[in-house]
Amino acid sequence: MIIDHPYLGPRDAAEFVYKGDAELLNRPDWHKTKTQQSIFHDYLYLRKNPAGNHKELWYHEQGDRSWLVITRNTITHEILKVELVRDYLEKQSNGK
């Protein structure tokens, strides 16, 4: 699988390490109330296993050590979008 890094161009997936669902970037604040402890429990232990398009966290361990959010089809392994985590979070905070 080839990952088209935003800065470095096409790279072999062997340079990267899969780190999980990109939803991990949306960590809940478990200090707010006791009722949210179940929300934090779900964040830690419950994961989706979708078939189809999925946003994933990848770390470029054998390269520039950047963190990426890769939108990938879990059935075909086709990579639909690659973006830096910084840019992904900025888009989320702007409501895009």
Tab-separated table of N, CA and C in Angstrom:
chain	number	residue	atom	x	y	z
A	1	MET	N	0.854	-1.162	0.000
A	1	MET	CA	0.000	0.000	0.000
A	1	MET	C	0.908	1.235	0.000
A	2	ILE	N	0.568	2.206	-0.818
A	2	ILE	CA	1.324	3.443	-0.927
A	2	ILE	C	0.521	4.563	-0.274
A	3	ILE	N	1.176	5.316	0.613
A	3	ILE	CA	0.555	6.446	1.289
A	3	ILE	C	1.165	7.719	0.707
A	4	ASP	N	0.320	8.595	0.180
A	4	ASP	CA	0.779	9.844	-0.422
A	4	ASP	C	0.905	10.905	0.668
A	5	HIS	N	2.090	10.971	1.263
A	5	HIS	CA	2.361	11.897	2.367
A	5	HIS	C	2.207	13.337	1.865
A	6	PRO	N	1.548	14.215	2.646
A	6	PRO	CA	1.334	15.594	2.199
A	6	PRO	C	2.612	16.369	1.885
A	7	TYR	N	3.713	16.076	2.570
A	7	TYR	CA	4.974	16.783	2.330
A	7	TYR	C	5.981	15.967	1.522
A	8	LEU	N	6.016	14.661	1.746
A	8	LEU	CA	7.075	13.830	1.175
A	8	LEU	C	6.673	13.065	-0.075
A	9	GLY	N	5.391	13.103	-0.425
A	9	GLY	CA	4.928	12.395	-1.601
A	9	GLY	C	4.671	10.926	-1.307
A	10	PRO	N	4.565	10.101	-2.358
A	10	PRO	CA	4.241	8.681	-2.185
A	10	PRO	C	5.308	7.935	-1.380
A	11	ARG	N	4.849	7.234	-0.330
A	11	ARG	CA	5.739	6.458	0.539
A	11	ARG	C	5.127	5.079	0.743
A	12	ASP	N	5.973	4.083	0.922
A	12	ASP	CA	5.503	2.731	1.206
A	12	ASP	C	4.901	2.685	2.606
A	13	ALA	N	3.818	1.967	2.777
A	13	ALA	CA	3.138	1.870	4.072
A	13	ALA	C	4.036	1.245	5.144
A	14	ALA	N	5.090	0.537	4.741
A	14	ALA	CA	6.007	-0.074	5.706
A	14	ALA	C	6.737	0.983	6.536
A	15	GLU	N	6.772	2.224	6.059
A	15	GLU	CA	7.411	3.308	6.807
A	15	GLU	C	6.528	3.810	7.942
A	16	PHE	N	5.256	3.428	7.933
A	16	PHE	CA	4.265	3.965	8.865
A	16	PHE	C	3.813	2.903	9.858
A	17	VAL	N	3.258	3.385	10.972
A	17	VAL	CA	2.672	2.499	11.981
A	17	VAL	C	1.224	2.920	12.169
A	18	TYR	N	0.315	1.952	12.059
A	18	TYR	CA	-1.105	2.208	12.288
A	18	TYR	C	-1.328	2.392	13.780
A	19	LYS	N	-2.006	3.470	14.174
A	19	LYS	CA	-2.206	3.765	15.590
A	19	LYS	C	-3.664	3.734	16.026
A	20	GLY	N	-4.584	3.411	15.125
A	20	GLY	CA	-5.976	3.257	15.534
A	20	GLY	C	-6.925	4.229	14.877
A	21	ASP	N	-8.125	4.232	15.409
A	21	ASP	CA	-9.220	5.047	14.926
A	21	ASP	C	-8.918	6.528	15.169
A	22	ALA	N	-9.167	7.380	14.183
A	22	ALA	CA	-8.922	8.814	14.334
A	22	ALA	C	-9.855	9.447	15.365
A	23	GLU	N	-10.903	8.746	15.770
A	23	GLU	CA	-11.778	9.248	16.829
A	23	GLU	C	-11.019	9.400	18.152
A	24	LEU	N	-9.865	8.755	18.278
A	24	LEU	CA	-9.052	8.888	19.484
A	24	LEU	C	-8.601	10.333	19.692
A	25	LEU	N	-8.625	11.140	18.641
A	25	LEU	CA	-8.242	12.543	18.759
A	25	LEU	C	-9.292	13.352	19.517
A	26	ASN	N	-10.502	12.832	19.623
A	26	ASN	CA	-11.606	13.526	20.295
A	26	ASN	C	-11.770	12.999	21.717
A	27	ARG	N	-10.768	13.201	22.533
A	27	ARG	CA	-10.768	12.676	23.905
A	27	ARG	C	-11.754	13.459	24.783
A	28	PRO	N	-12.644	12.767	25.478
A	28	PRO	CA	-13.577	13.472	26.369
A	28	PRO	C	-12.886	13.972	27.634
A	29	ASP	N	-13.453	15.008	28.232
A	29	ASP	CA	-12.934	15.543	29.486
A	29	ASP	C	-13.624	14.802	30.625
A	30	TRP	N	-12.958	13.838	31.209
A	30	TRP	CA	-13.592	12.979	32.216
A	30	TRP	C	-13.684	13.650	33.580
A	31	HIS	N	-13.105	14.839	33.737
A	31	HIS	CA	-13.174	15.545	35.016
A	31	HIS	C	-14.483	16.324	35.203
A	32	LYS	N	-15.234	16.532	34.139
A	32	LYS	CA	-16.416	17.391	34.217
A	32	LYS	C	-17.465	16.888	35.199
A	33	THR	N	-17.985	15.689	34.981
A	33	THR	CA	-19.004	15.153	35.890
A	33	THR	C	-18.814	13.654	36.043
A	34	LYS	N	-19.399	13.122	37.078
A	34	LYS	CA	-19.306	11.676	37.303
A	34	LYS	C	-20.060	10.894	36.241
A	35	THR	N	-21.099	11.483	35.678
A	35	THR	CA	-21.872	10.771	34.657
A	35	THR	C	-21.060	10.560	33.392
A	36	GLN	N	-20.038	11.388	33.195
A	36	GLN	CA	-19.232	11.243	31.992
A	36	GLN	C	-18.180	10.144	32.114
A	37	GLN	N	-18.069	9.536	33.287
A	37	GLN	CA	-17.117	8.439	33.431
A	37	GLN	C	-17.438	7.317	32.463
A	38	SER	N	-18.722	7.082	32.202
A	38	SER	CA	-19.081	6.041	31.236
A	38	SER	C	-18.668	6.453	29.823
A	39	ILE	N	-18.719	7.753	29.533
A	39	ILE	CA	-18.272	8.241	28.227
A	39	ILE	C	-16.772	7.994	28.069
A	40	PHE	N	-16.006	8.251	29.135
A	40	PHE	CA	-14.563	8.023	29.083
A	40	PHE	C	-14.258	6.524	28.984
A	41	HIS	N	-15.043	5.709	29.672
A	41	HIS	CA	-14.892	4.253	29.566
A	41	HIS	C	-15.085	3.817	28.115
A	42	ASP	N	-16.142	4.325	27.490
A	42	ASP	CA	-16.410	3.981	26.092
A	42	ASP	C	-15.266	4.435	25.190
A	43	TYR	N	-14.727	5.633	25.464
A	43	TYR	CA	-13.605	6.154	24.687
A	43	TYR	C	-12.393	5.221	24.778
A	44	LEU	N	-12.118	4.720	25.979
A	44	LEU	CA	-10.946	3.873	26.187
A	44	LEU	C	-11.089	2.463	25.629
A	45	TYR	N	-12.269	1.876	25.772
A	45	TYR	CA	-12.390	0.436	25.538
A	45	TYR	C	-13.261	0.018	24.352
A	46	LEU	N	-14.151	0.866	23.889
A	46	LEU	CA	-15.054	0.465	22.818
A	46	LEU	C	-14.597	1.069	21.497
A	47	ARG	N	-14.377	0.231	20.526
A	47	ARG	CA	-13.932	0.673	19.207
A	47	ARG	C	-14.906	0.199	18.137
A	48	LYS	N	-15.063	1.045	17.118
A	48	LYS	CA	-15.865	0.660	15.958
A	48	LYS	C	-14.991	-0.191	15.041
A	49	ASN	N	-15.632	-1.053	14.293
A	49	ASN	CA	-14.941	-1.878	13.314
A	49	ASN	C	-15.724	-1.807	12.000
A	50	PRO	N	-15.660	-0.643	11.344
A	50	PRO	CA	-16.530	-0.433	10.187
A	50	PRO	C	-16.028	-1.129	8.925
A	51	ALA	N	-16.963	-1.447	8.068
A	51	ALA	CA	-16.642	-1.885	6.713
A	51	ALA	C	-16.932	-0.692	5.819
A	52	GLY	N	-15.935	-0.254	5.093
A	52	GLY	CA	-16.102	0.921	4.236
A	52	GLY	C	-15.123	2.016	4.617
A	53	ASN	N	-15.499	3.252	4.346
A	53	ASN	CA	-14.607	4.387	4.597
A	53	ASN	C	-14.429	4.621	6.090
A	54	HIS	N	-13.173	4.842	6.483
A	54	HIS	CA	-12.828	4.956	7.890
A	54	HIS	C	-11.631	5.881	8.037
A	55	LYS	N	-11.655	6.771	9.038
A	55	LYS	CA	-10.526	7.657	9.310
A	55	LYS	C	-9.611	6.983	10.334
A	56	GLU	N	-8.330	6.914	10.003
A	56	GLU	CA	-7.357	6.204	10.842
A	56	GLU	C	-6.167	7.101	11.165
A	57	LEU	N	-5.559	6.851	12.316
A	57	LEU	CA	-4.322	7.529	12.703
A	57	LEU	C	-3.124	6.686	12.259
A	58	TRP	N	-2.173	7.318	11.625
A	58	TRP	CA	-0.941	6.665	11.214
A	58	TRP	C	0.232	7.545	11.629
A	59	TYR	N	1.328	6.916	12.031
A	59	TYR	CA	2.535	7.609	12.465
A	59	TYR	C	3.666	7.266	11.506
A	60	HIS	N	4.362	8.286	10.993
A	60	HIS	CA	5.445	8.062	10.036
A	60	HIS	C	6.750	7.797	10.792
A	61	GLU	N	6.851	6.589	11.312
A	61	GLU	CA	7.974	6.199	12.168
A	61	GLU	C	9.308	6.172	11.431
A	62	GLN	N	9.317	5.704	10.197
A	62	GLN	CA	10.565	5.570	9.433
A	62	GLN	C	10.824	6.781	8.549
A	63	GLY	N	10.240	7.920	8.919
A	63	GLY	CA	10.409	9.121	8.105
A	63	GLY	C	10.485	10.359	8.962
A	64	ASP	N	9.591	11.296	8.718
A	64	ASP	CA	9.658	12.585	9.404
A	64	ASP	C	8.922	12.611	10.742
A	65	ARG	N	8.441	11.468	11.193
A	65	ARG	CA	7.761	11.317	12.485
A	65	ARG	C	6.474	12.140	12.577
A	66	SER	N	5.823	12.333	11.465
A	66	SER	CA	4.570	13.078	11.453
A	66	SER	C	3.396	12.148	11.739
A	67	TRP	N	2.310	12.750	12.226
A	67	TRP	CA	1.064	12.031	12.474
A	67	TRP	C	0.094	12.389	11.365
A	68	LEU	N	-0.562	11.362	10.811
A	68	LEU	CA	-1.480	11.565	9.702
A	68	LEU	C	-2.856	10.998	10.027
A	69	VAL	N	-3.875	11.613	9.449
A	69	VAL	CA	-5.215	11.027	9.437
A	69	VAL	C	-5.433	10.565	8.006
A	70	ILE	N	-5.627	9.271	7.860
A	70	ILE	CA	-5.814	8.674	6.538
A	70	ILE	C	-7.236	8.148	6.447
A	71	THR	N	-7.963	8.609	5.431
A	71	THR	CA	-9.290	8.083	5.161
A	71	THR	C	-9.101	6.932	4.180
A	72	ARG	N	-9.463	5.731	4.641
A	72	ARG	CA	-9.193	4.516	3.868
A	72	ARG	C	-10.436	3.647	3.838
A	73	ASN	N	-10.663	3.006	2.701
A	73	ASN	CA	-11.746	2.045	2.596
A	73	ASN	C	-11.232	0.716	3.147
A	74	THR	N	-11.859	0.230	4.224
A	74	THR	CA	-11.371	-0.979	4.882
A	74	THR	C	-11.656	-2.253	4.090
A	75	ILE	N	-12.488	-2.146	3.068
A	75	ILE	CA	-12.776	-3.321	2.232
A	75	ILE	C	-11.758	-3.439	1.106
A	76	THR	N	-11.526	-2.335	0.403
A	76	THR	CA	-10.637	-2.352	-0.767
A	76	THR	C	-9.218	-1.891	-0.444
A	77	HIS	N	-9.007	-1.281	0.732
A	77	HIS	CA	-7.735	-0.681	1.157
A	77	HIS	C	-7.362	0.550	0.332
A	78	GLU	N	-8.314	1.064	-0.462
A	78	GLU	CA	-8.065	2.273	-1.230
A	78	GLU	C	-7.949	3.464	-0.277
A	79	ILE	N	-6.909	4.258	-0.460
A	79	ILE	CA	-6.711	5.450	0.351
A	79	ILE	C	-7.391	6.616	-0.361
A	80	LEU	N	-8.333	7.231	0.325
A	80	LEU	CA	-9.121	8.301	-0.263
A	80	LEU	C	-8.570	9.693	0.065
A	81	LYS	N	-7.959	9.834	1.243
A	81	LYS	CA	-7.457	11.142	1.658
A	81	LYS	C	-6.358	10.966	2.699
A	82	VAL	N	-5.337	11.821	2.623
A	82	VAL	CA	-4.250	11.822	3.603
A	82	VAL	C	-4.046	13.267	4.042
A	83	GLU	N	-4.089	13.492	5.358
A	83	GLU	CA	-3.861	14.847	5.862
A	83	GLU	C	-3.118	14.780	7.186
A	84	LEU	N	-2.388	15.836	7.476
A	84	LEU	CA	-1.693	15.929	8.754
A	84	LEU	C	-2.720	16.078	9.869
A	85	VAL	N	-2.440	15.506	11.026
A	85	VAL	CA	-3.358	15.595	12.159
A	85	VAL	C	-3.625	17.063	12.490
A	86	ARG	N	-2.603	17.883	12.436
A	86	ARG	CA	-2.749	19.316	12.723
A	86	ARG	C	-3.827	19.946	11.826
A	87	ASP	N	-3.770	19.650	10.528
A	87	ASP	CA	-4.736	20.207	9.589
A	87	ASP	C	-6.126	19.633	9.818
A	88	TYR	N	-6.187	18.348	10.118
A	88	TYR	CA	-7.464	17.678	10.392
A	88	TYR	C	-8.164	18.298	11.608
A	89	LEU	N	-7.418	18.525	12.677
A	89	LEU	CA	-7.985	19.103	13.887
A	89	LEU	C	-8.387	20.561	13.667
A	90	GLU	N	-7.628	21.267	12.871
A	90	GLU	CA	-7.972	22.657	12.561
A	90	GLU	C	-9.286	22.727	11.795
A	91	LYS	N	-9.483	21.826	10.846
A	91	LYS	CA	-10.737	21.778	10.100
A	91	LYS	C	-11.902	21.447	11.021
A	92	GLN	N	-11.692	20.520	11.952
A	92	GLN	CA	-12.748	20.163	12.899
A	92	GLN	C	-13.116	21.339	13.777
A	93	SER	N	-12.123	22.089	14.246
A	93	SER	CA	-12.405	23.216	15.129
A	93	SER	C	-13.101	24.360	14.384
A	94	ASN	N	-12.894	24.433	13.072
A	94	ASN	CA	-13.561	25.455	12.269
A	94	ASN	C	-14.928	25.001	11.779
A	95	GLY	N	-15.311	23.778	12.141
A	95	GLY	CA	-16.630	23.267	11.766
A	95	GLY	C	-16.747	22.781	10.341
A	96	LYS	N	-15.651	22.404	9.718
A	96	LYS	CA	-15.686	21.916	8.326
A	96	LYS	C	-15.751	20.425	8.287
